[in-house]
Amino acid sequence: MILSESESLLNTDPDSALLVLNSIAYPEKLSEKEYNRYILLKIQAEYKSYQDITSDSVILSVRDYYLEKKDVPHIALSSYYCGCYYKECGNRENAMKYFLEADEYAGESNDFNLRGLIRNTIGVILLEQLDCEGAIRYFRESVVFNELAENLKNEAISYMQIGDCFQYLEQPDSALHYYMKCLHLVDRENFSREQSGIRQNIGILYAWIGELTKAIQYLKDALEYTSGQNDQ
């Protein structure tokens, strides 16, 4: 089934997941159940592929469909993407409303992965508003849920974001502590994209505190990992 194939690709290759979904010539001819699943998968694939979702208001009706069906896991997921839709449209108030709703339903279904993602996204919103202390709280909660979900990549990303917050707060020791937690995790698991990003952040931090030799080394290492990604 095409929808199942697309779903299996979402986390590892969202671009290919989107190509699979776009191969459906007349999605409106799908059954109501399959059409709503198609729309939810499509906005996930678009968002994970960093595409514009500001015209995807149809996700609101998908959430209403799952509410009517009392499908708790899909209410949680569709509510989260309603929040993402409003976040991308610049409506933070509605975004937060749907993220909190998504978290409530994700709690009912014990979806630790989604709860970690929700808290990470709220942390990003708070960081954009320069509420670093609020962001740190949500990123720390994201770490806890990612540990429960055994989502090591998202756990590492949250460590890096906590480090970023402490850097904005001009607390370099705390920033370095969380950067190093991220570094050890991404090196152990060989997360190549994150291996480059965290080394760049550590290099910038060392440059800021005047340890230029370390800064240059980490920035050089970051470039090597970036080159390695391009060669793959």
C-alpha positions as a Markdown table, in Angstrom:
| # | Residue | x | y | z |
|---|---|---|---|---|
| 1 | Met | 0.0 | 0.0 | 0.0 |
| 2 | Ile | 1.4 | 3.4 | -1.0 |
| 3 | Leu | 0.4 | 5.1 | 2.3 |
| 4 | Ser | 2.2 | 2.5 | 4.3 |
| 5 | Glu | 5.3 | 2.8 | 2.1 |
| 6 | Ser | 5.3 | 6.5 | 2.6 |
| 7 | Glu | 4.9 | 6.2 | 6.4 |
| 8 | Ser | 7.8 | 3.8 | 6.6 |
| 9 | Leu | 10.0 | 6.5 | 4.9 |
| 10 | Leu | 9.0 | 9.5 | 7.0 |
| 11 | Asn | 11.7 | 9.5 | 9.6 |
| 12 | Thr | 14.6 | 8.3 | 7.4 |
| 13 | Asp | 13.9 | 9.8 | 4.0 |
| 14 | Pro | 11.0 | 12.3 | 4.1 |
| 15 | Asp | 11.8 | 13.6 | 0.6 |
| 16 | Ser | 11.2 | 10.1 | -0.8 |
| 17 | Ala | 8.0 | 9.8 | 1.4 |
| 18 | Leu | 6.7 | 12.9 | -0.3 |
| 19 | Leu | 7.5 | 11.6 | -3.7 |
| 20 | Val | 5.5 | 8.4 | -2.9 |
| 21 | Leu | 2.6 | 10.5 | -1.8 |
| 22 | Asn | 2.7 | 12.7 | -4.8 |
| 23 | Ser | 2.5 | 9.6 | -7.0 |
| 24 | Ile | -1.2 | 9.3 | -6.0 |
| 25 | Ala | -2.9 | 10.9 | -8.9 |
| 26 | Tyr | -6.3 | 11.5 | -7.4 |
| 27 | Pro | -6.1 | 11.6 | -3.6 |
| 28 | Glu | -9.6 | 13.0 | -3.3 |
| 29 | Lys | -10.9 | 9.7 | -4.6 |
| 30 | Leu | -9.5 | 7.9 | -1.6 |
| 31 | Ser | -11.9 | 6.8 | 1.2 |
| 32 | Glu | -12.5 | 9.3 | 4.0 |
| 33 | Lys | -10.3 | 7.3 | 6.3 |
| 34 | Glu | -7.5 | 7.0 | 3.8 |
| 35 | Tyr | -7.7 | 10.6 | 2.6 |
| 36 | Asn | -7.3 | 12.0 | 6.1 |
| 37 | Arg | -4.4 | 9.6 | 6.6 |
| 38 | Tyr | -2.9 | 10.9 | 3.3 |
| 39 | Ile | -3.2 | 14.5 | 4.3 |
| 40 | Leu | -1.6 | 13.9 | 7.7 |
| 41 | Leu | 1.3 | 11.9 | 6.1 |
| 42 | Lys | 1.8 | 14.6 | 3.5 |
| 43 | Ile | 2.1 | 17.5 | 5.9 |
| 44 | Gln | 4.5 | 15.4 | 8.0 |
| 45 | Ala | 6.7 | 14.7 | 4.9 |
| 46 | Glu | 6.6 | 18.3 | 3.9 |
| 47 | Tyr | 7.5 | 19.6 | 7.3 |
| 48 | Lys | 10.3 | 17.1 | 7.8 |
| 49 | Ser | 11.6 | 18.1 | 4.3 |
| 50 | Tyr | 11.7 | 21.8 | 5.4 |
| 51 | Gln | 9.0 | 22.7 | 2.9 |
| 52 | Asp | 6.5 | 25.5 | 3.2 |
| 53 | Ile | 3.3 | 24.3 | 5.0 |
| 54 | Thr | 1.6 | 27.7 | 5.4 |
| 55 | Ser | -1.0 | 26.7 | 2.7 |
| 56 | Asp | -1.9 | 23.4 | 4.5 |
| 57 | Ser | -4.8 | 24.6 | 6.6 |
| 58 | Val | -6.6 | 21.4 | 5.6 |
| 59 | Ile | -4.7 | 19.8 | 8.6 |
| 60 | Leu | -7.3 | 21.5 | 10.8 |
| 61 | Ser | -10.1 | 19.5 | 9.3 |
| 62 | Val | -8.0 | 16.3 | 9.6 |
| 63 | Arg | -7.7 | 17.0 | 13.4 |
| 64 | Asp | -11.5 | 17.5 | 13.5 |
| 65 | Tyr | -12.0 | 14.1 | 11.7 |
| 66 | Tyr | -9.8 | 12.3 | 14.3 |
| 67 | Leu | -11.6 | 14.0 | 17.1 |
| 68 | Glu | -14.9 | 12.8 | 15.8 |
| 69 | Lys | -13.5 | 9.3 | 15.5 |
| 70 | Lys | -12.0 | 9.5 | 19.0 |
| 71 | Asp | -8.7 | 8.2 | 17.6 |
| 72 | Val | -6.4 | 9.4 | 20.4 |
| 73 | Pro | -3.0 | 8.8 | 18.8 |
| 74 | His | -4.0 | 10.5 | 15.6 |
| 75 | Ile | -5.7 | 13.4 | 17.4 |
| 76 | Ala | -2.3 | 13.9 | 19.2 |
| 77 | Leu | -0.3 | 13.8 | 15.9 |
| 78 | Ser | -2.7 | 16.0 | 13.9 |
| 79 | Ser | -3.0 | 18.5 | 16.7 |
| 80 | Tyr | 0.8 | 18.7 | 16.8 |
| 81 | Tyr | 0.9 | 19.5 | 13.0 |
| 82 | Cys | -1.9 | 22.0 | 13.5 |
| 83 | Gly | 0.5 | 23.7 | 15.9 |
| 84 | Cys | 3.3 | 23.5 | 13.4 |
| 85 | Tyr | 1.0 | 25.0 | 10.7 |
| 86 | Tyr | 0.2 | 28.0 | 13.0 |
| 87 | Lys | 3.8 | 28.3 | 14.1 |
| 88 | Glu | 4.9 | 28.6 | 10.4 |
| 89 | Cys | 2.1 | 31.1 | 9.8 |
| 90 | Gly | 3.5 | 33.3 | 12.7 |
| 91 | Asn | 0.5 | 32.7 | 15.0 |
| 92 | Arg | 2.3 | 31.6 | 18.1 |
| 93 | Glu | -0.8 | 31.8 | 20.3 |
| 94 | Asn | -2.7 | 29.2 | 18.2 |
| 95 | Ala | 0.4 | 27.2 | 17.8 |
| 96 | Met | 0.9 | 26.9 | 21.6 |
| 97 | Lys | -2.8 | 26.0 | 22.0 |
| 98 | Tyr | -2.5 | 23.1 | 19.6 |
| 99 | Phe | 0.9 | 21.9 | 21.0 |
| 100 | Leu | -0.6 | 21.8 | 24.5 |
| 101 | Glu | -3.6 | 19.9 | 23.2 |
| 102 | Ala | -1.4 | 17.5 | 21.3 |
| 103 | Asp | 0.6 | 16.9 | 24.5 |
| 104 | Glu | -2.6 | 16.1 | 26.5 |
| 105 | Tyr | -3.6 | 13.4 | 23.9 |
| 106 | Ala | 0.0 | 12.1 | 23.5 |
| 107 | Gly | 0.0 | 11.6 | 27.3 |
| 108 | Glu | -3.1 | 9.5 | 27.0 |
| 109 | Ser | -1.5 | 7.3 | 24.4 |
| 110 | Asn | 1.9 | 7.2 | 26.1 |
| 111 | Asp | 3.6 | 8.6 | 23.0 |
| 112 | Phe | 6.9 | 9.6 | 24.6 |
| 113 | Asn | 8.5 | 10.4 | 21.2 |
| 114 | Leu | 5.7 | 12.9 | 20.3 |
| 115 | Arg | 5.8 | 14.4 | 23.8 |
| 116 | Gly | 9.5 | 15.0 | 23.5 |
| 117 | Leu | 9.0 | 16.6 | 20.1 |
| 118 | Ile | 6.2 | 18.9 | 21.4 |
| 119 | Arg | 8.4 | 20.1 | 24.2 |
| 120 | Asn | 11.3 | 20.7 | 21.9 |
| 121 | Thr | 9.1 | 22.7 | 19.5 |
| 122 | Ile | 7.8 | 24.8 | 22.4 |
| 123 | Gly | 11.4 | 25.4 | 23.5 |
| 124 | Val | 12.2 | 26.7 | 20.1 |
| 125 | Ile | 9.3 | 29.1 | 20.2 |
| 126 | Leu | 10.4 | 30.4 | 23.6 |
| 127 | Leu | 14.0 | 30.7 | 22.4 |
| 128 | Glu | 12.9 | 32.8 | 19.4 |
| 129 | Gln | 11.2 | 35.1 | 22.0 |
| 130 | Leu | 14.5 | 35.2 | 23.9 |
| 131 | Asp | 12.9 | 33.5 | 26.9 |
| 132 | Cys | 16.0 | 31.3 | 27.4 |
| 133 | Glu | 15.1 | 30.1 | 30.9 |
| 134 | Gly | 11.7 | 29.0 | 29.7 |
| 135 | Ala | 13.3 | 27.3 | 26.7 |
| 136 | Ile | 15.8 | 25.5 | 28.9 |
| 137 | Arg | 12.9 | 24.0 | 31.0 |
| 138 | Tyr | 11.2 | 22.7 | 27.9 |
| 139 | Phe | 14.4 | 21.4 | 26.3 |
| 140 | Arg | 15.2 | 19.5 | 29.5 |
| 141 | Glu | 11.7 | 18.0 | 29.6 |
| 142 | Ser | 12.3 | 17.0 | 25.9 |
| 143 | Val | 15.5 | 15.2 | 26.9 |
| 144 | Val | 13.5 | 13.1 | 29.5 |
| 145 | Phe | 10.9 | 12.1 | 27.0 |
| 146 | Asn | 13.4 | 11.3 | 24.3 |
| 147 | Glu | 15.3 | 9.1 | 26.8 |
| 148 | Leu | 12.0 | 7.2 | 27.5 |
| 149 | Ala | 11.4 | 6.9 | 23.7 |
| 150 | Glu | 15.0 | 5.9 | 23.1 |
| 151 | Asn | 15.2 | 8.6 | 20.5 |
| 152 | Leu | 18.9 | 9.3 | 20.8 |
| 153 | Lys | 19.2 | 11.8 | 18.0 |
| 154 | Asn | 16.5 | 14.1 | 19.4 |
| 155 | Glu | 18.0 | 13.7 | 22.8 |
| 156 | Ala | 21.3 | 14.9 | 21.5 |
| 157 | Ile | 19.7 | 17.9 | 19.7 |
| 158 | Ser | 18.0 | 18.9 | 22.9 |
| 159 | Tyr | 21.3 | 18.9 | 24.7 |
| 160 | Met | 22.7 | 21.2 | 22.0 |
| 161 | Gln | 19.8 | 23.5 | 22.3 |
| 162 | Ile | 20.2 | 23.7 | 26.0 |
| 163 | Gly | 23.8 | 24.6 | 25.4 |
| 164 | Asp | 22.7 | 27.3 | 23.0 |
| 165 | Cys | 20.4 | 28.8 | 25.6 |
| 166 | Phe | 23.2 | 29.0 | 28.2 |
| 167 | Gln | 25.5 | 30.6 | 25.6 |
| 168 | Tyr | 22.8 | 33.3 | 25.0 |
| 169 | Leu | 22.7 | 33.7 | 28.8 |
| 170 | Glu | 26.5 | 34.2 | 28.8 |
| 171 | Gln | 27.1 | 31.1 | 31.0 |
| 172 | Pro | 29.9 | 29.4 | 29.0 |
| 173 | Asp | 30.6 | 26.7 | 31.5 |
| 174 | Ser | 27.0 | 25.4 | 31.5 |
| 175 | Ala | 26.9 | 25.8 | 27.7 |
| 176 | Leu | 30.0 | 23.7 | 27.3 |
| 177 | His | 28.7 | 21.0 | 29.7 |
| 178 | Tyr | 25.6 | 20.4 | 27.5 |
| 179 | Tyr | 27.5 | 20.7 | 24.3 |
| 180 | Met | 29.8 | 18.0 | 25.5 |
| 181 | Lys | 26.9 | 15.8 | 26.4 |
| 182 | Cys | 25.6 | 16.2 | 22.9 |
| 183 | Leu | 29.1 | 15.6 | 21.4 |
| 184 | His | 29.6 | 12.3 | 23.3 |
| 185 | Leu | 26.2 | 11.1 | 22.2 |
| 186 | Val | 26.4 | 12.0 | 18.5 |
| 187 | Asp | 30.0 | 10.6 | 18.3 |
| 188 | Arg | 28.9 | 7.3 | 19.9 |
| 189 | Glu | 25.9 | 6.9 | 17.6 |
| 190 | Asn | 27.7 | 8.4 | 14.5 |
| 191 | Phe | 25.0 | 11.0 | 13.8 |
| 192 | Ser | 27.0 | 12.8 | 11.0 |
| 193 | Arg | 24.9 | 15.9 | 10.6 |
| 194 | Glu | 24.9 | 16.6 | 14.3 |
| 195 | Gln | 28.6 | 15.7 | 14.6 |
| 196 | Ser | 29.3 | 18.7 | 12.4 |
| 197 | Gly | 26.8 | 21.1 | 14.0 |
| 198 | Ile | 27.9 | 20.5 | 17.6 |
| 199 | Arg | 31.6 | 21.0 | 16.7 |
| 200 | Gln | 30.7 | 24.3 | 15.1 |
| 201 | Asn | 28.9 | 25.4 | 18.2 |
| 202 | Ile | 31.7 | 24.4 | 20.5 |
| 203 | Gly | 34.2 | 26.1 | 18.2 |
| 204 | Ile | 32.2 | 29.4 | 18.4 |
| 205 | Leu | 31.9 | 29.1 | 22.2 |
| 206 | Tyr | 35.7 | 28.6 | 22.6 |
| 207 | Ala | 36.3 | 31.6 | 20.3 |
| 208 | Trp | 33.9 | 33.7 | 22.4 |
| 209 | Ile | 35.8 | 32.9 | 25.6 |
| 210 | Gly | 39.2 | 33.5 | 24.0 |
| 211 | Glu | 40.5 | 29.9 | 23.6 |
| 212 | Leu | 41.4 | 30.3 | 20.0 |
| 213 | Thr | 43.5 | 27.2 | 19.5 |
| 214 | Lys | 40.6 | 25.0 | 20.6 |
| 215 | Ala | 38.1 | 27.1 | 18.6 |
| 216 | Ile | 40.1 | 26.6 | 15.4 |
| 217 | Gln | 40.4 | 22.8 | 16.0 |
| 218 | Tyr | 36.7 | 22.3 | 16.5 |
| 219 | Leu | 35.8 | 24.5 | 13.6 |
| 220 | Lys | 38.2 | 22.6 | 11.3 |
| 221 | Asp | 36.7 | 19.3 | 12.6 |
| 222 | Ala | 33.2 | 20.6 | 11.8 |
| 223 | Leu | 34.2 | 21.3 | 8.2 |
| 224 | Glu | 35.6 | 17.8 | 7.9 |
| 225 | Tyr | 32.3 | 16.3 | 9.0 |
| 226 | Thr | 30.4 | 18.6 | 6.6 |
| 227 | Ser | 32.7 | 17.5 | 3.7 |
| 228 | Gly | 32.1 | 13.9 | 4.7 |
| 229 | Gln | 28.3 | 14.4 | 4.5 |
| 230 | Asn | 28.6 | 16.0 | 1.0 |
| 231 | Asp | 30.7 | 13.0 | -0.2 |
| 232 | Gln | 28.0 | 10.5 | 0.9 |
